[in-house]
Structures are given as structure tokens and as C-alpha cells.
């Protein structure tokens, strides 16, 4: 195996191990704290902890490139996993101060972790190998939701609460996953720098990504994507925590939480394949419309099948009465839909950003992750107090509005022949209309397009 392929596989295995631990830990966090109930820890502590993680992560994306450039990708990967390990072990015997400290450090490390990941893939993908190597990495990474939650399913068994001994075992094992992932990054090998690369390259200013991101953030076309960005932040809050809490507050068996996590993971894993194939048949507009229908169907089923206090109750079980009887099989189907819908929006956003700003994608993605992180933070702050129907209403409106604004952007791009719904039109055109369109990418939101 050559050095490049070795590094891509090691990177994927490391991320799979690290995120097997983090995904399972964050899915269970609020319910674990509810069953714990000591040292002032409550179910809302879990929501607020996740709010801190995603809020800090959104900000850290702006500074991460400068850190990775200074430390190098391998050392950045190793150091950025340390907060993840600390966060998981902090739940062995949780205290408020340790939970929020580790959540803050985890958010800071997250931006560096993903930036370093991108650099490793880029440096180890010479020529036309980037699609292959990216596919290898994501194949490994997408296993994380299945591995961690499968362990939880068997560990939790038929328990109706998570005991101290069970919690200790869970977080020791998950912590072991993270430590093993960190150790795997040590096995990354140095990639030979191609002749002429980097010899006379001026070190970029640490403020340059921020300046570029601000310039992109106020462009008219980026503004049309904000609706979709906002929805993915709210959706992240719902599928990664609120829905797991809902199931835990309605059904007695704690291993149902792990099953829901597995189905959400399966939905996200399969979404990349399903929506990519459909893009070739019905185009990006058709895919986003289908994704919107999937999301709204999931939200409607949650509204019908769960009581209004399912996300906010402080009791052992929700006290309200749903419109239709709660059913674990229906609930697991909804989990699959949530994974499919969220994956569809993210696939569309990633493809659109990568194509519209293909010459400078990093600042565009930083804007996306910042908006997503801030909205996820806001949602984690209100989800412990706002009744479920109102949360679903916010999600539904954000989904539809995000879809509408994306369709406006898609139509605008099609008029300029920027990209088609067909698979063979992924390159920029060279017409005068296209040149004008790219100039408009830099125009601020409040400026009227000619």
C-alpha cells in the first residue's frame, strides 16, 4: 500500500473510532444526566453542554486553518482529539464545571480536527485520486454512528434507567475508542511534498480566512443559502439530542435510544448514495424538494405520535396524551427519515458550495459551519423549555423556507448556465453571462443585482 492510501485509511479509521465514541456519548448525554440527577446535573445540562460544543465549534472554524498551518496536520489531529477524550471521561462522574469546561475545549478542538482532516486528504490525493480518497474516508467515517450505538444497544439491554455501574462501563469503553483513534493518528506517515510546492510560498495571514469568510458572508448568493444553513442547525439539534430524549421520555427501555441512533445513522449513511443517484435523475431541485417532503413527513409523524411534553418533562415519563398511540416501530421509522432528510440537505449544501466557490471553498464552508453552529446552539438553549409542537413548527417552517430560498438560488444559477440538473454539467461555463454571474458572487446582500 502506498503512503497516500495508507494515510487515507488510517485517517478514516481514526475518525471512525473517535466519532463512534462522540456520537454515542452525545446522543445519550441528556438522558444519562436525567438518570444521574446528582451535583445539580439535570436533563437540561445535557442540552446546554451541546449548545456550548456547537457554538464554540462554529467560531473555532475561523481560526482553525491558522492553527493547522502552524502545527502541521498530524500534530493538530492528535492534540484536537484530547478534548474529545476529556469530554467522554468527564461523564464517568459528571460535575457541572467539568462538563462545561470539557464541552468548551471540545468545541475548540473540533474546528482544528476537521480542518486538519481536510488538509490530510488534500495532501494525499495527487492527480485525480481525490474522489476515490474522499470516498474511502467517508466510508470509514460513516460507520461511526453504527459502531458506537451498536455497543450501546447491547450494553444497555433491557434496563429502564442507566445505573452508575452501567454509565461507568459505557464511558470507559467509549473513552477507549477515542484513545485508540488518537493513537491511530500517530501512524500517519509524512507525505512527500511535490517538487516546487511550498518552497517559496508565503505563510498566509491568520486573519485571511476570516476576511475571506466575511466577504463571502455578505454576498447575495450566499444570502440565499442562509435559510438552508439555519435549517441544518435546527435539524442537528433535533436528531442528535431532542429526538433521543423524546424516545427516552416515552418508552421504558434504554436500548431503544441506541436503536434510534442506529436508524438515524443508517439514514445518513444511505442518504449520500440515494440523493446522489437521484440528482442524476431529477436534479438538485428535485432532490431538495424530495428531502423537504421527507423532513416534513418526519416532523408530522412526531407531532402525531408523541405527547407535547415529551421533550421537556422532568418526570420519569411524559404525562401528555399523543394524537395517535406511540409506537416504537413508527418511532424508529421516523429516526430513519430524520437521518435521510438531514443528509439530503447537507449533501445539497456541500455540492452547491463546492461548485459555486470551487476556487476558494474553505471560507464558504466556514460561513456554513458558523451559521449552522450558532443556530444549533440557539436550539439547544430553548429545546428544554419549549413544548414539542412549537419546536416542530419552527423546524417545519425553517425547512420550507430554506428549500424556497435554495430554489431561488438554483433558478438564478440556471439562468446563468452555472450548473445544470444533468450530471455532465459540473464545470463553469465561459459565456459573458457566466462572467457576470461570478462577479455578482462578490456583491453584498443589500446591493441590487443589475
Coordinates of C-alpha atoms in Angstrom, one line a residue:
X1 CA 0.0 0.0 0.0
X2 CA 1.5 3.4 -1.0
X3 CA 1.9 6.2 1.5
X4 CA -1.1 8.2 0.3
X5 CA -3.5 5.3 0.5
X6 CA -2.1 4.3 3.9
X7 CA -2.7 7.8 5.3
X8 CA -6.3 8.0 3.9
X9 CA -7.2 4.7 5.5
X10 CA -5.5 5.5 8.8
X11 CA -7.3 8.9 8.9
X12 CA -10.7 7.2 8.2
X13 CA -10.2 4.5 10.9
X14 CA -9.1 7.2 13.4
X15 CA -12.2 9.3 12.7
X16 CA -14.4 6.3 12.8
X17 CA -13.1 5.4 16.3
X18 CA -13.2 9.0 17.6
X19 CA -16.7 9.7 16.4
X20 CA -18.1 6.3 17.4
X21 CA -17.4 7.5 20.9
X22 CA -18.5 11.1 20.5
X23 CA -21.7 10.3 18.6
X24 CA -22.8 7.7 21.1
X25 CA -21.9 9.9 24.0
X26 CA -23.7 13.0 22.7
X27 CA -26.8 11.0 21.7
X28 CA -27.1 9.7 25.3
X29 CA -25.9 12.7 27.2
X30 CA -29.2 14.3 28.2
X31 CA -30.9 11.0 29.2
X32 CA -27.7 9.9 31.1
X33 CA -27.9 13.2 33.1
X34 CA -31.6 12.7 33.7
X35 CA -31.0 9.3 35.2
X36 CA -27.9 10.6 37.1
X37 CA -29.5 13.5 39.0
X38 CA -26.6 14.4 41.3
X39 CA -24.4 17.5 41.8
X40 CA -27.0 19.8 40.2
X41 CA -26.9 17.8 36.9
X42 CA -30.3 17.6 35.1
X43 CA -31.5 16.8 31.6
X44 CA -31.0 20.5 30.6
X45 CA -27.4 20.2 31.5
X46 CA -27.0 17.9 28.5
X47 CA -28.8 20.4 26.2
X48 CA -26.7 23.3 27.4
X49 CA -23.5 21.2 27.1
X50 CA -24.2 20.5 23.5
X51 CA -25.1 24.2 23.0
X52 CA -21.6 25.1 24.2
X53 CA -19.9 22.5 21.9
X54 CA -21.6 23.6 18.7
X55 CA -21.4 27.3 19.5
X56 CA -17.7 27.2 20.1
X57 CA -17.2 24.9 17.2
X58 CA -18.9 27.4 14.9
X59 CA -16.5 30.1 16.0
X60 CA -13.4 27.9 16.0
X61 CA -13.7 27.1 12.3
X62 CA -12.5 30.7 11.6
X63 CA -9.2 30.2 13.4
X64 CA -8.5 26.6 12.8
X65 CA -6.7 27.0 9.4
X66 CA -4.0 29.2 11.1
X67 CA -3.5 26.6 13.9
X68 CA -3.2 23.7 11.5
X69 CA -0.8 25.7 9.3
X70 CA 1.4 26.4 12.4
X71 CA 1.4 22.9 14.0
X72 CA 1.0 20.7 10.9
X73 CA -1.8 18.3 10.2
X74 CA -0.7 15.2 12.2
X75 CA 0.1 17.1 15.4
X76 CA -3.2 19.1 15.0
X77 CA -5.2 15.9 14.7
X78 CA -3.5 14.4 17.8
X79 CA -4.0 17.5 20.0
X80 CA -7.6 18.1 18.9
X81 CA -8.7 14.6 19.9
X82 CA -7.6 15.2 23.5
X83 CA -10.6 17.4 24.4
X84 CA -12.8 14.7 23.0
X85 CA -11.3 12.1 25.3
X86 CA -11.6 14.5 28.2
X87 CA -15.3 15.2 27.4
X88 CA -16.2 11.5 27.4
X89 CA -14.3 10.7 30.6
X90 CA -15.9 13.7 32.3
X91 CA -19.3 11.8 32.2
X92 CA -17.8 8.9 34.2
X93 CA -18.7 11.0 37.3
X94 CA -20.1 14.3 36.0
X95 CA -20.0 17.7 37.6
X96 CA -21.3 20.9 36.0
X97 CA -17.9 22.6 36.0
X98 CA -16.1 19.6 34.3
X99 CA -18.9 19.1 31.8
X100 CA -18.9 22.7 30.6
X101 CA -15.1 23.0 30.6
X102 CA -14.7 19.9 28.5
X103 CA -17.6 21.0 26.2
X104 CA -15.8 24.3 25.5
X105 CA -12.5 22.6 24.8
X106 CA -14.2 20.0 22.6
X107 CA -15.7 22.8 20.5
X108 CA -12.3 24.5 20.1
X109 CA -10.7 21.2 19.1
X110 CA -13.5 20.3 16.7
X111 CA -12.6 23.1 14.2
X112 CA -9.0 22.1 14.2
X113 CA -9.8 18.4 13.9
X114 CA -11.9 18.9 10.7
X115 CA -9.5 21.4 9.2
X116 CA -6.6 19.1 9.7
X117 CA -8.7 16.3 8.2
X118 CA -9.2 18.3 5.0
X119 CA -5.5 19.0 4.7
X120 CA -4.5 15.3 5.1
X121 CA -7.0 14.3 2.4
X122 CA -5.8 17.1 0.1
X123 CA -2.1 16.3 0.6
X124 CA -2.6 12.6 0.0
X125 CA -4.8 13.0 -3.1
X126 CA -2.5 13.8 -6.1
X127 CA -3.9 14.0 -9.6
X128 CA -7.4 12.6 -10.0
X129 CA -7.4 10.5 -6.8
X130 CA -9.4 12.9 -4.6
X131 CA -12.8 11.5 -5.4
X132 CA -11.6 8.0 -4.6
X133 CA -9.8 9.0 -1.4
X134 CA -12.7 11.1 -0.2
X135 CA -15.0 8.1 -0.7
X136 CA -12.6 5.9 1.3
X137 CA -12.5 8.3 4.2
X138 CA -16.3 8.8 4.3
X139 CA -16.9 5.0 4.1
X140 CA -14.9 4.6 7.3
X141 CA -16.3 7.7 9.0
X142 CA -20.0 6.8 8.3
X143 CA -19.5 3.6 10.3
X144 CA -19.2 5.7 13.5
X145 CA -22.9 6.1 14.1
X146 CA -23.4 2.4 13.8
X147 CA -20.4 1.2 15.8
X148 CA -21.0 3.3 18.9
X149 CA -24.7 2.8 19.1
X150 CA -24.5 -0.9 18.4
X151 CA -22.2 -1.1 21.5
X152 CA -24.8 0.9 23.5
X153 CA -27.7 -1.3 22.4
X154 CA -26.1 -4.5 23.8
X155 CA -24.7 -2.7 26.9
X156 CA -28.0 -1.2 27.9
X157 CA -30.0 -4.4 27.4
X158 CA -33.5 -4.1 28.9
X159 CA -32.6 -1.5 31.5
X160 CA -35.1 1.2 32.2
X161 CA -32.6 3.6 33.8
X162 CA -28.9 3.9 33.3
X163 CA -27.2 2.9 36.6
X164 CA -23.9 4.2 37.9
X165 CA -22.1 1.0 37.1
X166 CA -23.6 0.9 33.6
X167 CA -22.6 4.5 33.0
X168 CA -19.1 3.8 34.1
X169 CA -18.7 0.9 31.7
X170 CA -20.2 2.8 28.8
X171 CA -17.9 5.8 29.1
X172 CA -14.8 3.7 29.9
X173 CA -15.4 1.8 26.6
X174 CA -16.2 5.0 24.6
X175 CA -13.2 6.7 26.0
X176 CA -11.1 3.7 24.9
X177 CA -12.5 4.2 21.4
X178 CA -11.3 7.8 21.4
X179 CA -7.9 6.9 22.8
X180 CA -7.4 4.2 20.1
X181 CA -8.4 6.8 17.5
X182 CA -5.8 9.2 18.8
X183 CA -3.1 6.5 18.7
X184 CA -4.0 5.7 15.1
X185 CA -3.2 9.3 14.1
X186 CA 0.4 8.7 15.3
X187 CA 0.7 6.1 12.5
X188 CA 0.2 8.7 9.8
X189 CA 3.2 9.0 7.6
X190 CA 4.9 12.1 6.1
X191 CA 3.7 12.8 2.6
X192 CA 6.5 13.8 0.1
X193 CA 5.9 17.4 -1.0
X194 CA 5.8 17.6 -4.8
X195 CA 8.8 19.5 -6.3
X196 CA 8.1 23.2 -6.4
X197 CA 5.3 23.1 -3.8
X198 CA 5.6 25.2 -0.7
X199 CA 9.3 26.2 -1.3
X200 CA 8.5 29.9 -1.9
X201 CA 5.0 30.0 -0.5
X202 CA 4.4 33.0 1.8
X203 CA 2.8 32.0 5.1
X204 CA -0.8 33.1 5.0
X205 CA -2.1 35.6 7.5
X206 CA -4.1 34.0 10.3
X207 CA -6.8 36.7 9.6
X208 CA -7.1 35.9 5.9
X209 CA -9.7 33.1 6.3
X210 CA -11.8 35.5 8.5
X211 CA -11.6 38.3 5.9
X212 CA -12.5 35.9 3.1
X213 CA -15.4 34.5 5.1
X214 CA -16.8 37.9 5.9
X215 CA -16.6 38.9 2.2
X216 CA -18.4 35.7 1.2
X217 CA -20.9 36.0 4.1
X218 CA -22.4 39.3 2.7
X219 CA -22.6 38.1 -0.9
X220 CA -26.1 38.0 -2.5
X221 CA -25.9 34.3 -3.4
X222 CA -24.6 33.2 0.0
X223 CA -27.6 35.1 1.5
X224 CA -30.0 32.8 -0.4
X225 CA -28.3 29.8 1.2
X226 CA -28.8 31.1 4.8
X227 CA -32.3 29.5 5.0
X228 CA -30.8 26.0 4.4
X229 CA -27.9 26.7 6.8
X230 CA -30.3 27.7 9.5
X231 CA -32.4 24.6 9.0
X232 CA -29.5 22.2 9.2
X233 CA -28.5 23.8 12.6
X234 CA -32.0 23.3 13.9
X235 CA -32.2 19.8 12.5
X236 CA -28.8 19.0 14.1
X237 CA -30.3 19.9 17.5
X238 CA -33.4 17.7 16.9
X239 CA -31.9 14.5 15.5
X240 CA -28.8 14.5 17.7
X241 CA -30.4 15.1 21.0
X242 CA -34.1 16.1 21.2
X243 CA -35.5 13.1 19.4
X244 CA -33.4 10.7 21.6
X245 CA -34.7 12.5 24.7
X246 CA -38.3 12.1 23.3
X247 CA -37.9 8.4 22.9
X248 CA -36.3 8.1 26.4
X249 CA -39.2 10.0 28.0
X250 CA -41.9 7.9 26.3
X251 CA -40.5 4.3 26.1
X252 CA -39.1 2.5 29.1
X253 CA -36.2 0.5 27.6
X254 CA -33.0 2.5 27.3
X255 CA -31.7 0.3 24.5
X256 CA -34.4 1.9 22.3
X257 CA -32.3 5.0 22.4
X258 CA -29.4 3.2 20.8
X259 CA -31.7 1.7 18.2
X260 CA -32.9 5.2 17.2
X261 CA -29.3 6.3 17.0
X262 CA -28.5 3.3 14.7
X263 CA -31.5 4.2 12.4
X264 CA -30.5 7.8 12.2
X265 CA -27.0 6.8 11.3
X266 CA -28.3 4.4 8.6
X267 CA -30.4 7.2 7.2
X268 CA -27.4 9.5 7.0
X269 CA -25.1 6.8 5.6
X270 CA -27.6 5.9 2.9
X271 CA -28.6 9.5 2.1
X272 CA -25.3 10.1 0.4
X273 CA -25.9 7.3 -2.1
X274 CA -29.7 7.8 -2.5
X275 CA -29.6 11.6 -3.0
X276 CA -26.5 11.4 -5.3
X277 CA -28.2 8.9 -7.6
X278 CA -31.4 10.9 -7.6
X279 CA -29.5 14.1 -8.5
X280 CA -28.6 12.5 -11.8
X281 CA -32.3 11.7 -12.5
X282 CA -34.3 14.6 -11.1
X283 CA -31.6 17.3 -10.5
X284 CA -30.7 19.2 -7.4
X285 CA -34.1 21.0 -7.3
X286 CA -35.9 17.7 -7.3
X287 CA -33.7 16.2 -4.6
X288 CA -34.2 19.2 -2.3
X289 CA -38.0 19.0 -2.8
X290 CA -38.0 15.3 -2.0
X291 CA -35.8 16.0 1.0
X292 CA -38.2 18.7 2.2
X293 CA -41.1 16.3 1.9
X294 CA -39.1 13.6 3.9
X295 CA -38.3 16.1 6.7
X296 CA -41.9 17.4 6.9
X297 CA -43.3 13.9 7.0
X298 CA -41.0 13.0 9.9
X299 CA -42.0 16.2 11.8
X300 CA -45.7 15.4 11.2
X301 CA -45.3 11.9 12.5
X302 CA -43.5 13.1 15.6
X303 CA -46.3 15.6 16.2
X304 CA -48.9 12.8 15.9
X305 CA -47.2 10.1 17.8
X306 CA -45.7 11.8 20.8
X307 CA -47.2 13.9 23.6
X308 CA -46.5 17.6 23.7
X309 CA -44.3 17.3 26.9
X310 CA -42.1 14.5 25.5
X311 CA -39.1 16.7 25.1
X312 CA -39.5 18.8 28.2
X313 CA -40.9 16.6 31.0
X314 CA -38.9 16.4 34.3
X315 CA -40.9 13.3 35.3
X316 CA -39.7 9.7 34.6
X317 CA -42.2 9.5 31.7
X318 CA -44.1 12.1 29.6
X319 CA -47.5 12.7 31.0
X320 CA -49.3 14.0 27.9
X321 CA -51.5 12.0 25.5
X322 CA -50.5 11.8 21.9
X323 CA -52.9 12.1 19.0
X324 CA -52.1 8.5 18.0
X325 CA -50.6 5.8 20.2
X326 CA -46.8 6.0 20.5
X327 CA -45.2 3.0 18.8
X328 CA -41.6 2.1 18.8
X329 CA -41.6 0.8 15.3
X330 CA -43.1 4.0 14.0
X331 CA -40.5 5.9 16.1
X332 CA -37.6 4.0 14.5
X333 CA -39.0 4.7 11.1
X334 CA -39.1 8.4 11.9
X335 CA -35.5 8.1 13.1
X336 CA -34.6 6.8 9.6
X337 CA -36.5 9.6 7.9
X338 CA -34.7 12.2 10.1
X339 CA -31.3 10.8 9.0
X340 CA -32.3 10.8 5.4
X341 CA -33.7 14.3 5.5
X342 CA -30.8 15.9 7.3
X343 CA -28.3 14.0 5.0
X344 CA -30.2 15.3 1.9
X345 CA -29.9 18.9 2.9
X346 CA -26.3 18.6 3.8
X347 CA -25.4 16.7 0.6
X348 CA -27.1 19.5 -1.4
X349 CA -25.4 22.3 0.5
X350 CA -21.9 20.7 0.2
X351 CA -22.3 20.2 -3.5
X352 CA -23.6 23.7 -4.1
X353 CA -20.9 25.4 -2.0
X354 CA -18.2 23.3 -3.6
X355 CA -19.4 24.2 -7.1
X356 CA -20.2 27.9 -6.7
X357 CA -17.0 28.7 -4.8
X358 CA -14.7 25.9 -6.1
X359 CA -11.7 28.2 -6.3
X360 CA -12.0 29.2 -2.6
X361 CA -14.2 26.7 -0.8
X362 CA -12.8 27.0 2.7
X363 CA -14.2 30.4 3.6
X364 CA -17.6 29.4 2.1
X365 CA -17.7 26.3 4.3
X366 CA -16.6 28.3 7.3
X367 CA -19.7 30.5 6.8
X368 CA -21.9 27.5 6.6
X369 CA -20.5 25.8 9.7
X370 CA -20.6 29.1 11.6
X371 CA -24.3 29.7 10.9
X372 CA -25.1 26.0 11.5
X373 CA -23.3 26.0 14.8
X374 CA -24.9 29.2 16.1
X375 CA -28.4 28.0 15.2
X376 CA -27.8 24.6 16.8
X377 CA -26.6 26.4 19.9
X378 CA -29.8 28.5 20.0
X379 CA -31.9 25.4 19.6
X380 CA -30.2 23.6 22.4
X381 CA -30.8 26.5 24.7
X382 CA -34.6 26.6 24.1
X383 CA -35.4 22.9 23.5
X384 CA -35.5 22.0 27.2
X385 CA -38.3 24.6 27.8
X386 CA -40.3 24.8 24.6
X387 CA -43.1 22.3 24.1
X388 CA -42.7 19.8 21.3
X389 CA -45.4 21.1 18.9
X390 CA -43.7 24.5 18.8
X391 CA -40.3 23.0 18.2
X392 CA -41.7 21.1 15.3
X393 CA -43.4 24.2 13.9
X394 CA -40.1 26.0 13.9
X395 CA -38.4 23.1 12.2
X396 CA -41.1 22.8 9.6
X397 CA -41.1 26.5 8.7
X398 CA -37.3 26.6 8.6
X399 CA -37.3 23.5 6.3
X400 CA -39.8 25.0 3.8
X401 CA -38.2 28.5 3.9
X402 CA -34.7 27.0 3.4
X403 CA -36.0 25.0 0.4
X404 CA -37.7 28.0 -1.2
X405 CA -34.6 30.2 -1.0
X406 CA -32.4 27.5 -2.3
X407 CA -34.7 27.0 -5.3
X408 CA -34.5 30.8 -6.0
X409 CA -30.7 30.5 -6.0
X410 CA -30.8 27.3 -8.1
X411 CA -33.0 29.1 -10.7
X412 CA -30.8 32.1 -10.7
X413 CA -27.7 29.9 -11.3
X414 CA -29.5 28.0 -14.1
X415 CA -30.2 31.3 -15.9
X416 CA -26.5 32.0 -16.0
X417 CA -25.7 28.4 -17.0
X418 CA -23.8 28.0 -13.8
X419 CA -24.9 24.4 -13.3
X420 CA -27.5 22.2 -14.7
X421 CA -29.6 19.4 -13.2
X422 CA -27.8 16.9 -15.5
X423 CA -24.7 15.0 -14.5
X424 CA -22.4 16.2 -17.2
X425 CA -22.5 19.9 -16.4
X426 CA -20.4 20.4 -13.4
X427 CA -18.0 22.8 -14.8
X428 CA -18.2 26.6 -15.0
X429 CA -19.3 28.0 -18.3
X430 CA -17.3 30.6 -20.2
X431 CA -20.1 32.8 -21.5
X432 CA -20.4 36.5 -20.8
X433 CA -23.4 35.7 -18.7
X434 CA -21.3 33.4 -16.5
X435 CA -18.6 36.0 -16.1
X436 CA -21.2 38.5 -14.9
X437 CA -22.6 35.9 -12.5
X438 CA -19.3 35.2 -10.8
X439 CA -18.8 38.9 -10.4
X440 CA -22.2 39.0 -8.7
X441 CA -21.0 36.4 -6.1
X442 CA -18.9 39.2 -4.5
X443 CA -21.8 41.7 -4.3
X444 CA -23.2 42.4 -0.9
X445 CA -26.7 41.3 0.1
X446 CA -28.2 44.8 0.1
X447 CA -26.9 45.7 -3.3
X448 CA -29.5 45.3 -6.1
X449 CA -28.3 43.0 -8.9
X450 CA -28.3 44.7 -12.4

